[in-house]
Tab-separated table of C-alpha atoms and ligand atoms in Angstrom:
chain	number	residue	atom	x	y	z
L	286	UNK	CA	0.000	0.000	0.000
L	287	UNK	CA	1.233	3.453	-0.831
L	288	UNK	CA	0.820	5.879	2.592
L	289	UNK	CA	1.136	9.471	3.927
L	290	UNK	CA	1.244	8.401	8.146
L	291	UNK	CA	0.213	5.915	10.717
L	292	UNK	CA	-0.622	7.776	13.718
L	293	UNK	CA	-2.703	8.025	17.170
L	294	UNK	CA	-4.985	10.986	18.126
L	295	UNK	CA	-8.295	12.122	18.581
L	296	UNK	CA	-11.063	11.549	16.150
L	297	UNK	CA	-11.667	14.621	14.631
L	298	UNK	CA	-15.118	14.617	12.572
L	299	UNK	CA	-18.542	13.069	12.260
L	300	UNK	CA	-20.443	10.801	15.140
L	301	UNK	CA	-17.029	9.278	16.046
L	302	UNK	CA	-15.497	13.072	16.878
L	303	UNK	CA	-13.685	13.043	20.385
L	304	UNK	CA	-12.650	9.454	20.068
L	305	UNK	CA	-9.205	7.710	20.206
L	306	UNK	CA	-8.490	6.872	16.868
L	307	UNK	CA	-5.813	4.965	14.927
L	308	UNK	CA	-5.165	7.315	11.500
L	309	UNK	CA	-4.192	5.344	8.180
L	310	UNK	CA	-3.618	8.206	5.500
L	311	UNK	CA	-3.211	6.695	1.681
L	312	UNK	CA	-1.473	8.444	-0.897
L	313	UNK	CA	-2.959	9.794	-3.944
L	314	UNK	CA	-6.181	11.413	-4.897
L	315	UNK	CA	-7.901	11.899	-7.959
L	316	UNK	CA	-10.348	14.910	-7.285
L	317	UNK	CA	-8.983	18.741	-6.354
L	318	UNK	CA	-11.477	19.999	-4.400
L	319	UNK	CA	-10.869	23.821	-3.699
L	320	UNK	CA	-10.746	24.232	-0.134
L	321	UNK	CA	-8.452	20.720	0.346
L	322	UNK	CA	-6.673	20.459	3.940
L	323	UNK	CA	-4.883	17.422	2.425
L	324	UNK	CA	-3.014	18.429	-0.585
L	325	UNK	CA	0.132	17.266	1.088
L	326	UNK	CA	-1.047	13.331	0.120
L	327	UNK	CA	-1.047	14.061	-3.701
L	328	UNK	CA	2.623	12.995	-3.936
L	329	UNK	CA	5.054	11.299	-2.053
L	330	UNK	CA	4.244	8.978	1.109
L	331	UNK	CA	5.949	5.749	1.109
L	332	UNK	CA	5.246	1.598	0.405
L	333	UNK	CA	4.127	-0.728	3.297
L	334	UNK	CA	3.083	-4.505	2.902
L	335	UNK	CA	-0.474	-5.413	4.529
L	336	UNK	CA	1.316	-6.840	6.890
L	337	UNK	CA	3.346	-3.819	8.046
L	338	UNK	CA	0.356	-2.029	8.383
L	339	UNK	CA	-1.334	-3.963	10.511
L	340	UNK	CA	1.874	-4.131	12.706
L	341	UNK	CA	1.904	-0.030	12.712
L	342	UNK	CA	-1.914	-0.134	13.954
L	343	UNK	CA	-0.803	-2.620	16.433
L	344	UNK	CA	1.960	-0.974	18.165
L	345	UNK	CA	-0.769	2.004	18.762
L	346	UNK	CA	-2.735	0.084	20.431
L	347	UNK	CA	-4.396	-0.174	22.811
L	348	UNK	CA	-6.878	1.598	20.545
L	349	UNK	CA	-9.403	-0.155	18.831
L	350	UNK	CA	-10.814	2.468	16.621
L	351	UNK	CA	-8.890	2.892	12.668
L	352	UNK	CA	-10.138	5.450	10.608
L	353	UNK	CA	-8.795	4.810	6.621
L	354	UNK	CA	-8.881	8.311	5.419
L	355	UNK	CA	-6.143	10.376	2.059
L	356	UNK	CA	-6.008	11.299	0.009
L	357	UNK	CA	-9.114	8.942	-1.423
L	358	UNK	CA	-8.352	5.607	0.317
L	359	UNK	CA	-10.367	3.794	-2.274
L	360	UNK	CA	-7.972	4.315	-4.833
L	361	UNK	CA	-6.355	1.206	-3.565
L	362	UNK	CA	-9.216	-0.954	-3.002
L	363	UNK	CA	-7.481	-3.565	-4.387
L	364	UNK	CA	-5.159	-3.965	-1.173
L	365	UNK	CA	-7.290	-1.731	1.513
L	366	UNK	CA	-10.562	-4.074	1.418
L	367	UNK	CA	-8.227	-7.549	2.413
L	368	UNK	CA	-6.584	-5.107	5.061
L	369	UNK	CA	-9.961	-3.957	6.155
L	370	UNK	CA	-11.167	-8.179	6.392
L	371	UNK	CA	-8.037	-8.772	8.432
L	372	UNK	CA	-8.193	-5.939	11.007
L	373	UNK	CA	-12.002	-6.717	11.662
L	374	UNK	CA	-11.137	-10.065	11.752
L	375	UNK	CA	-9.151	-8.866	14.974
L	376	UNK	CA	-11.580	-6.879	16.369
L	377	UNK	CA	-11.014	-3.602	15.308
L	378	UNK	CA	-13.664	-1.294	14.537
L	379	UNK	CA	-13.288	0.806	11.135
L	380	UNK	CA	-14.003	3.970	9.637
L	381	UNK	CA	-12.899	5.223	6.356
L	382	UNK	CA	-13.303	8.706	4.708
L	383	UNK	CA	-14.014	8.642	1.297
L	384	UNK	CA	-14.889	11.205	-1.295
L	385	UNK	CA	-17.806	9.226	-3.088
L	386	UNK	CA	-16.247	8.873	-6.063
L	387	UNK	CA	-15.125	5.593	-6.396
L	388	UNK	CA	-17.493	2.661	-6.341
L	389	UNK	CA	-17.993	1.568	-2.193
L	390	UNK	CA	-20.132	-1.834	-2.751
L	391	UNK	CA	-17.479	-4.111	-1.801
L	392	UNK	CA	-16.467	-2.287	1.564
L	393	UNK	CA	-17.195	-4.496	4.361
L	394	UNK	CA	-20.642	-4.039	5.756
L	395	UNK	CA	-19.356	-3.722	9.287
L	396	UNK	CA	-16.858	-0.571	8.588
L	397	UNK	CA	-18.781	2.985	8.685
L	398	UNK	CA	-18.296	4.893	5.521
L	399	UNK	CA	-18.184	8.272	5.575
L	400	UNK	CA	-18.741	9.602	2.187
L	401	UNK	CA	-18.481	12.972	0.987
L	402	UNK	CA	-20.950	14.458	-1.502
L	403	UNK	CA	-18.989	17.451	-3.139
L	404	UNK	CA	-20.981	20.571	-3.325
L	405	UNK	CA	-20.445	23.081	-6.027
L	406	UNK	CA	-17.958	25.055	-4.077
L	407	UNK	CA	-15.472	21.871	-4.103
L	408	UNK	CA	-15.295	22.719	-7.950
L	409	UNK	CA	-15.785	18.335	-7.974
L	410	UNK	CA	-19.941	18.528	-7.732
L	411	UNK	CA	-21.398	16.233	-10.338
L	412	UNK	CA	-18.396	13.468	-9.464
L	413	UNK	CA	-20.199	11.416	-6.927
L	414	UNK	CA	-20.584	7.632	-8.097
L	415	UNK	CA	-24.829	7.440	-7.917
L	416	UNK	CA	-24.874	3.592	-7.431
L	417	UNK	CA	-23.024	3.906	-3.613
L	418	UNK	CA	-26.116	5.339	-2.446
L	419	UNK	CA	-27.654	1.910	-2.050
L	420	UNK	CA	-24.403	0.796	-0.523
L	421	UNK	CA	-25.381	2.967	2.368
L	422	UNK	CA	-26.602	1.712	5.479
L	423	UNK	CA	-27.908	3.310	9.344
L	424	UNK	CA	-23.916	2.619	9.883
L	425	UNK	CA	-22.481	5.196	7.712
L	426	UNK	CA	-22.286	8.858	7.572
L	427	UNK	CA	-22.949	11.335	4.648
L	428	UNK	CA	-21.036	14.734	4.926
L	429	UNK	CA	-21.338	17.558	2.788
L	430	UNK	CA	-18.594	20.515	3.398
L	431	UNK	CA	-20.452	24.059	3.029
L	432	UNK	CA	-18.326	26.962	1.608
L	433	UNK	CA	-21.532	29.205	1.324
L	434	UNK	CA	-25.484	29.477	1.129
L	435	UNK	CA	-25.595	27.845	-2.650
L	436	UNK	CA	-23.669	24.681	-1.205
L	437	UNK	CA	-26.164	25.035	2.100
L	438	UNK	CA	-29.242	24.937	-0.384
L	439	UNK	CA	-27.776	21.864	-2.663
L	440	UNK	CA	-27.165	19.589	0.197
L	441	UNK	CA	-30.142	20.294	2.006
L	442	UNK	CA	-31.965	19.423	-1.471
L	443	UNK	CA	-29.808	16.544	-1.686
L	444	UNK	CA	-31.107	15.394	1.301
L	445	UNK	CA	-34.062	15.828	0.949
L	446	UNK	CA	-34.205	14.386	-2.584
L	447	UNK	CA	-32.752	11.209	-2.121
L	448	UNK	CA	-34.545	10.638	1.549
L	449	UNK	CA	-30.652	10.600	3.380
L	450	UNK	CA	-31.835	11.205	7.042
L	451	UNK	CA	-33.631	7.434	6.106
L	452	UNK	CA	-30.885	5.528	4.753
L	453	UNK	CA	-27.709	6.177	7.044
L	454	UNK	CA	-27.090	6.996	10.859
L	455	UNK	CA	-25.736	10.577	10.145
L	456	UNK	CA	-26.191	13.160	7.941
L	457	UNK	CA	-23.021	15.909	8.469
L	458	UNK	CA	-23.329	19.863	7.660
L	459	UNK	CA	-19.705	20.772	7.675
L	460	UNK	CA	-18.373	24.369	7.536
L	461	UNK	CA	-15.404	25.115	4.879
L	462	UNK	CA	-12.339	25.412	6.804
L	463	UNK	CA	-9.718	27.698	5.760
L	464	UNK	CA	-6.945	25.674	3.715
L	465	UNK	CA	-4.645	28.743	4.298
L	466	UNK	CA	-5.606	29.299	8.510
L	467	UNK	CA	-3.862	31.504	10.480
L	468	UNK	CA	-2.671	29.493	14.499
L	469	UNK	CA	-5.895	30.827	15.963
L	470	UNK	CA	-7.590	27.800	17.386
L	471	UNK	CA	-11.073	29.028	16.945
L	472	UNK	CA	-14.355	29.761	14.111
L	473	UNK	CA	-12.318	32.400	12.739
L	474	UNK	CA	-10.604	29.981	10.461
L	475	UNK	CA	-14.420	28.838	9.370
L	476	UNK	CA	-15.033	30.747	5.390
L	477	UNK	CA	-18.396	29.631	6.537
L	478	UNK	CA	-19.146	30.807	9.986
L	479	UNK	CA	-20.759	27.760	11.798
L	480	UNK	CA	-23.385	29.894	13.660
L	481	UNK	CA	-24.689	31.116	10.091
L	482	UNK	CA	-24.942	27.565	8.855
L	483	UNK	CA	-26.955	26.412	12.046
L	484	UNK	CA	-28.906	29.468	11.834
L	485	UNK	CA	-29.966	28.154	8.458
L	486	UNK	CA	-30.197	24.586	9.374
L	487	UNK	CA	-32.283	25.647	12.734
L	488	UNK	CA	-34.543	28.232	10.117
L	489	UNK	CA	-35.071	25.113	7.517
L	490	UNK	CA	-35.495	22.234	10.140
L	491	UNK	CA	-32.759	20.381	8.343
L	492	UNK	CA	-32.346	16.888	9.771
L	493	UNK	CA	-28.192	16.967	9.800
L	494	UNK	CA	-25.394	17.324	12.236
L	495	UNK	CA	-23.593	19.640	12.643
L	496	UNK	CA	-19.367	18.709	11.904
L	497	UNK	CA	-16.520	20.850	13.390
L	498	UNK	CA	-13.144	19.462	12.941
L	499	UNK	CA	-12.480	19.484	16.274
L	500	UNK	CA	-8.837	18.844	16.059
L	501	UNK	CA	-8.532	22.326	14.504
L	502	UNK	CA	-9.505	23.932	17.399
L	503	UNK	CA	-7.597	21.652	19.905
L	504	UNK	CA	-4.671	22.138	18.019
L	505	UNK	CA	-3.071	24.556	15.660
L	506	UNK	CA	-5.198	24.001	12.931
L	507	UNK	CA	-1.775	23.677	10.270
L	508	UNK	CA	-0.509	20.672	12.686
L	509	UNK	CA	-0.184	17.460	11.529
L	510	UNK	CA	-0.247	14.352	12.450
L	511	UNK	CA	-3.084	14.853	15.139
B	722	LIG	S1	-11.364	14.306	-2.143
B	722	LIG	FE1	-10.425	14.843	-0.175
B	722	LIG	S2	-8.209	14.592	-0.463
B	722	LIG	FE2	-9.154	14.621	-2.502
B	722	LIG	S3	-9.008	16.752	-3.169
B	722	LIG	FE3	-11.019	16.503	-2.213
B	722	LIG	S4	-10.715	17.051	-0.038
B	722	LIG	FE4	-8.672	16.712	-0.945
């Protein structure tokens, strides 16, 4: 498998957020969404054997929750699914992060996917793969990132539309988060201020929850690694 970093901190986003978390970052994305906080996975990272991997997760341990996150993880579905088999196999639970792109049928029914739908902001609307909506199930988590009011109006549409508060266990309103933030550790950083977002989800009823990044605002939001 090609990787950015193995690491241990808190989970950061959706119903997971404030949990200990094992991080696997994959190299390589295909999309180039505007506001990206990850740009640093398009190139480099380094080569690890299955095996390796599930040695790095180990010696983090005692934590049992691994989030699979890029980059686009999915990219290498052709060695991440047998990974995924093996480490719940061992007990582990498993998230990934995915953008929505690529096809998510054969991901494990007992990870929760967490799968973007790009709004028009991203610049990569229109690239979500329609057949992974009936891959979703009450475990997994849709999560649309909001740069302004036209974004706010397509996903609440979207959810709307296509009945989402039905289908999985979380439906995630996420502020745009400055890819170029100063150290404050606070909404400041937000393009979207999160109070106008929930004064617009509060205003429209919107059945979604609200995402901070939280470890933005626990840590310098430039840090990685955490
Ligand atoms: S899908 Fe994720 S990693 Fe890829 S460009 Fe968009 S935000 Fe960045």
């Amino acid at each position: 498998m090609h990787l950015i970093e193995i690491y241990k901190s808190v989970q950061g986003e959706s119903s997971f957020a404030g949990l200990p978390c094992i991080f696997v970052r994959l190299a390589g994305c295909n999309l180039r969404c505007s506001w990206c906080d990850s740009e640093y996975t398009f190139s480099g990272g380094y080569n690890q054997s299955l095996d390796e991997v599930e040695s790095a997760v180990a010696a983090l341990g005692p934590t049992r929750l691994v989030e699979f996150t890029g980059g686009e993880p999915m990219l290498q579905a052709k060695e991440l699914i047998p990974l995924m088999d093996r480490l719940l196999t061992l007990g582990y639970e498993l998230l990934i992060e995915t953008s929505g792109e690529r096809p998510l049928a054969d991901v494990p029914t007992h990870v929760h996917k967490i799968v973007d739908v790009k709004c028009p902001g991203s610049g990569e609307s229109g690239r979500f793969h329609w057949p992974n909506l009936d891959a979703l199930t009450a475990r997994d988590e849709v999560k649309f990132v909001i740069s302004d009011r036209h974004d706010y109006e397509f996903a609440r549409d979207f959810v709307k539309e296509h009945e989402l508060t039905g289908r999985v266990g979380n439906v995630l309103f996420s502020p745009v988060f400055s890819n170029r933030p100063s150290t404050e550790r606070n909404a400041s950083n937000c393009t979207l201020d999160p109070r106008l977002l929930v004064e617009w989800m509060l205003a429209d009823g919107v059945s979604a929850r609200l995402n901070l990044q939280i470890h933005k605002f626990i840590w310098e939001p430039m840090r990685k690694g955490v």
